Amino acid sequence: MSTIKACIFDLDGVIVDTAVYHYKAWKRLANELGFDFTEEANEKLKGVSRTRSLELILQWGGVTKTDAEKEELATRKNNWYVEMISHMTPEEILPGAKEFLQACIDAGIKTALGSASKNSMTILQKTGIAHFFNAVIDGNKVSKPKPDPEVFLKGAEQLNIPPANCVVFEDAIAGVEAAIAGGMKVVGIGSPEVLREANLVVKGLDEMSLEKLRSL
Ligand code: B16
Ligand code: MG
């Protein structure tokens, strides 16, 4: 057992739930292109980058687009999404997130954000939680999407903590895989049947404690 010196948190699905906003924006785009997009399909996009999400949606709709058209479509979706998250409030922080972040800080454990979203800073600012993180690594700072460990390794590097002393909190399978590939422990947020590879799975950060963290 190695000492836990840092916790790295995914954003969407762990600290806040912006999946509904992503869903509304992707659905609007799909409808404009002439096909539907279900909430079930949206589940498959959790933790997946914007570019990859668009590719999958076009594939599901049986539509082919050029690279330039894809860029325009991704921008169109993002503009709708950004408009929606600009109205986010501190009430949208998931139960237990702030309390667990504060418990980590009080215990001298460093904290970082490790998210695929290029809109992370807007979300952190609108919900008033930017000050809880010693480092923020988001979609603007990485070139390889999860399950590549780049986002978490950069977080550990910025915190100056070896990966073996870090714990990642993730709700997506690709994120759990990324943490493991980076040599870190991982707490899955969601269902144990889905996040099988995680060292521990809880329903939300309201179920986390320093005792559980130390037992990993
Ligand atoms: P953006 P996470 C991910 O956030 C979302 O789960 C995923 O649905 C989204 O496509 C991705 O961010 C990119 O977001 O379009 O804002 O750059 O779970 O890694 O915090
Ligand atoms: Mg997530």
Coordinates of C-alpha atoms and ligand atoms in Angstrom, one line a residue:
M1 CA 0.0 0.0 0.0
S2 CA 1.4 3.4 -1.0
T3 CA 0.6 6.7 0.7
I4 CA -2.0 8.8 -1.0
K5 CA -0.7 12.3 -1.6
A6 CA -2.9 13.5 -4.4
C7 CA -6.5 13.1 -5.7
I8 CA -7.2 13.8 -9.4
F9 CA -10.9 14.4 -10.3
D10 CA -12.7 14.0 -13.5
L11 CA -15.3 16.8 -13.9
D12 CA -18.4 15.7 -15.8
G13 CA -20.1 12.9 -13.9
V14 CA -17.9 13.2 -10.8
I15 CA -18.1 16.9 -9.7
V16 CA -21.0 18.1 -11.8
D17 CA -23.4 16.5 -14.3
T18 CA -23.2 18.4 -17.6
A19 CA -24.3 15.2 -19.6
V20 CA -27.8 16.7 -19.9
Y21 CA -26.4 19.8 -21.6
H22 CA -24.2 17.8 -23.9
Y23 CA -27.3 15.7 -24.7
K24 CA -29.5 18.6 -25.6
A25 CA -26.8 20.2 -27.8
W26 CA -26.0 17.0 -29.7
K27 CA -29.7 16.2 -30.1
R28 CA -30.3 19.6 -31.7
L29 CA -27.4 19.0 -34.0
A30 CA -28.5 15.5 -35.0
N31 CA -32.1 16.8 -35.6
E32 CA -30.8 19.5 -37.9
L33 CA -29.0 16.9 -39.8
G34 CA -32.2 14.9 -40.1
F35 CA -31.9 12.1 -37.6
D36 CA -32.6 11.5 -33.9
F37 CA -30.2 11.1 -31.0
T38 CA -31.3 9.2 -27.8
E39 CA -30.3 9.6 -24.2
E40 CA -29.1 6.0 -24.4
A41 CA -26.7 6.9 -27.2
N42 CA -25.6 9.9 -25.1
E43 CA -24.4 7.5 -22.4
K44 CA -21.8 6.2 -24.8
L45 CA -20.3 9.7 -25.1
K46 CA -19.4 10.1 -21.4
G47 CA -15.8 11.1 -21.1
V48 CA -15.4 10.9 -24.9
S49 CA -13.8 14.0 -26.6
R50 CA -15.9 16.4 -28.7
T51 CA -14.3 15.4 -32.0
R52 CA -14.7 11.7 -31.3
S53 CA -18.3 12.2 -30.1
L54 CA -19.2 14.0 -33.3
E55 CA -17.6 11.2 -35.4
L56 CA -19.7 8.6 -33.5
I57 CA -22.9 10.6 -33.9
L58 CA -22.4 11.0 -37.6
Q59 CA -21.7 7.3 -37.9
W60 CA -24.9 6.4 -36.0
G61 CA -26.9 8.8 -38.2
G62 CA -25.3 7.3 -41.4
V63 CA -24.0 10.7 -42.4
T64 CA -20.6 11.5 -44.0
K65 CA -19.0 14.9 -43.7
T66 CA -15.7 16.5 -44.7
D67 CA -13.2 17.6 -42.1
A68 CA -14.1 21.3 -42.6
E69 CA -17.8 20.5 -42.2
K70 CA -17.1 18.4 -39.1
E71 CA -15.3 21.4 -37.6
E72 CA -18.2 23.7 -38.3
L73 CA -20.7 21.1 -36.8
A74 CA -18.5 20.7 -33.6
T75 CA -18.4 24.5 -33.2
R76 CA -22.1 24.8 -33.7
K77 CA -22.8 22.2 -31.0
N78 CA -20.2 23.8 -28.7
N79 CA -21.8 27.2 -29.0
W80 CA -25.2 25.8 -27.9
Y81 CA -23.5 23.9 -25.0
V82 CA -21.5 27.0 -23.9
E83 CA -24.7 29.0 -23.8
M84 CA -26.3 26.4 -21.5
I85 CA -23.4 26.1 -19.1
S86 CA -23.1 29.9 -18.9
H87 CA -26.3 29.6 -16.7
M88 CA -24.8 27.0 -14.3
T89 CA -24.9 27.7 -10.6
P90 CA -23.2 26.4 -7.4
E91 CA -26.3 24.3 -6.8
E92 CA -25.3 22.0 -9.6
I93 CA -22.3 20.6 -7.8
L94 CA -22.9 16.9 -7.1
P95 CA -23.6 15.9 -3.5
G96 CA -20.5 15.5 -1.4
A97 CA -18.1 16.9 -3.9
K98 CA -17.2 20.1 -2.1
E99 CA -17.1 18.3 1.2
F100 CA -14.7 15.6 0.0
L101 CA -12.4 18.2 -1.8
Q102 CA -12.2 20.2 1.5
A103 CA -11.5 17.0 3.5
C104 CA -8.6 16.3 1.1
I105 CA -7.2 19.8 1.4
D106 CA -7.5 19.8 5.2
A107 CA -5.6 16.5 5.3
G108 CA -2.8 17.9 3.2
I109 CA -3.7 15.9 0.1
K110 CA -3.2 17.8 -3.2
T111 CA -6.0 18.1 -5.7
A112 CA -6.2 18.4 -9.4
L113 CA -8.8 18.3 -12.1
G114 CA -8.3 15.9 -15.0
S115 CA -11.1 16.4 -17.6
A116 CA -11.5 15.9 -21.3
S117 CA -13.7 19.0 -21.6
K118 CA -12.3 22.2 -23.2
N119 CA -15.0 24.1 -21.2
S120 CA -13.8 23.0 -17.8
M121 CA -12.8 26.5 -16.6
T122 CA -16.2 28.0 -17.5
I123 CA -17.9 25.2 -15.4
L124 CA -15.5 25.6 -12.5
Q125 CA -16.0 29.4 -12.5
K126 CA -19.8 29.3 -12.9
T127 CA -20.1 26.7 -10.0
G128 CA -17.6 28.6 -7.9
I129 CA -15.2 25.7 -7.2
A130 CA -12.0 26.7 -9.1
H131 CA -10.2 27.5 -5.8
F132 CA -10.5 23.8 -4.7
F133 CA -7.9 22.7 -7.2
N134 CA -4.1 23.0 -7.1
A135 CA -3.9 22.2 -10.8
V136 CA -6.4 22.0 -13.7
I137 CA -5.6 19.8 -16.7
D138 CA -8.4 19.9 -19.3
G139 CA -9.0 19.2 -22.9
N140 CA -7.0 22.3 -23.9
K141 CA -3.9 20.9 -22.4
V142 CA -3.8 17.3 -23.7
S143 CA -3.3 15.9 -27.2
K144 CA -4.3 12.3 -26.5
P145 CA -7.8 11.5 -25.2
K146 CA -8.6 9.0 -22.4
P147 CA -8.0 6.0 -22.2
D148 CA -4.5 7.5 -22.8
P149 CA -3.2 8.5 -19.4
E150 CA -1.8 11.8 -20.5
V151 CA -4.4 14.0 -18.7
F152 CA -3.8 12.3 -15.4
L153 CA 0.0 12.1 -15.8
K154 CA 0.1 15.8 -16.5
G155 CA -2.0 16.4 -13.4
A156 CA 0.4 14.4 -11.2
E157 CA 3.4 16.2 -12.8
Q158 CA 2.0 19.6 -12.1
L159 CA 1.3 18.6 -8.5
N160 CA 4.8 17.1 -8.3
I161 CA 3.5 13.8 -6.9
P162 CA 4.5 10.4 -8.4
P163 CA 1.6 8.5 -10.1
A164 CA 1.8 5.7 -7.6
N165 CA 0.8 8.2 -4.9
C166 CA -2.2 9.5 -6.8
V167 CA -5.9 8.4 -6.8
V168 CA -8.2 9.2 -9.8
F169 CA -12.0 9.7 -9.5
E170 CA -13.7 8.7 -12.7
D171 CA -17.2 7.9 -14.0
A172 CA -16.2 6.7 -17.5
I173 CA -14.7 3.3 -18.4
A174 CA -12.1 5.1 -20.7
G175 CA -11.2 7.3 -17.7
V176 CA -10.7 4.3 -15.4
E177 CA -8.5 2.7 -18.0
A178 CA -6.5 5.9 -18.4
A179 CA -5.8 6.0 -14.6
I180 CA -4.7 2.4 -14.5
A181 CA -2.5 2.9 -17.6
G182 CA -0.9 5.9 -15.7
G183 CA 0.0 3.6 -12.8
M184 CA -2.6 5.2 -10.4
K185 CA -5.3 3.9 -8.1
V186 CA -8.8 4.6 -9.2
V187 CA -12.2 5.1 -7.6
G188 CA -15.1 4.6 -10.0
I189 CA -18.1 6.8 -9.6
G190 CA -21.2 4.8 -10.8
S191 CA -21.9 1.1 -11.0
P192 CA -19.4 -1.7 -10.1
E193 CA -20.8 -3.8 -13.0
V194 CA -19.6 -1.1 -15.5
L195 CA -16.5 0.2 -13.8
R196 CA -15.1 -3.3 -13.0
E197 CA -11.5 -2.4 -13.2
A198 CA -11.6 0.3 -10.5
N199 CA -10.1 -0.4 -7.1
L200 CA -13.3 0.8 -5.4
V201 CA -16.6 2.0 -6.8
V202 CA -19.0 4.4 -5.0
K203 CA -22.2 6.0 -6.2
G204 CA -21.0 9.5 -5.7
L205 CA -18.4 11.5 -3.7
D206 CA -20.9 11.7 -0.8
E207 CA -20.0 8.1 -0.2
M208 CA -16.3 8.9 0.0
S209 CA -14.2 9.4 3.1
L210 CA -10.5 9.8 4.0
E211 CA -10.7 6.3 5.6
K212 CA -11.8 4.8 2.3
L213 CA -9.2 6.7 0.5
R214 CA -6.4 5.5 2.8
S215 CA -7.6 1.9 2.6
L216 CA -6.9 1.8 -1.2
Ligands
B16_1 P1 -16.1 19.6 -24.4 P2 -15.1 14.8 -18.5 C1 -16.2 15.1 -21.0 O1 -15.9 15.6 -19.7 C2 -17.6 14.7 -21.1 O2 -18.0 13.6 -20.3 C3 -17.9 14.4 -22.6 O3 -19.3 14.1 -22.8 C4 -17.5 15.5 -23.5 O4 -17.7 15.2 -24.9 C5 -16.0 15.9 -23.2 O5 -15.8 16.2 -21.9 C6 -15.5 17.1 -24.1 O6 -16.2 18.2 -23.6 O7 -16.9 19.5 -25.7 O8 -16.7 20.6 -23.4 O9 -14.7 19.9 -24.7 O10 -16.0 13.7 -18.1 O11 -13.8 14.3 -19.1 O12 -15.0 15.8 -17.4
MG2 MG -16.6 12.1 -16.7

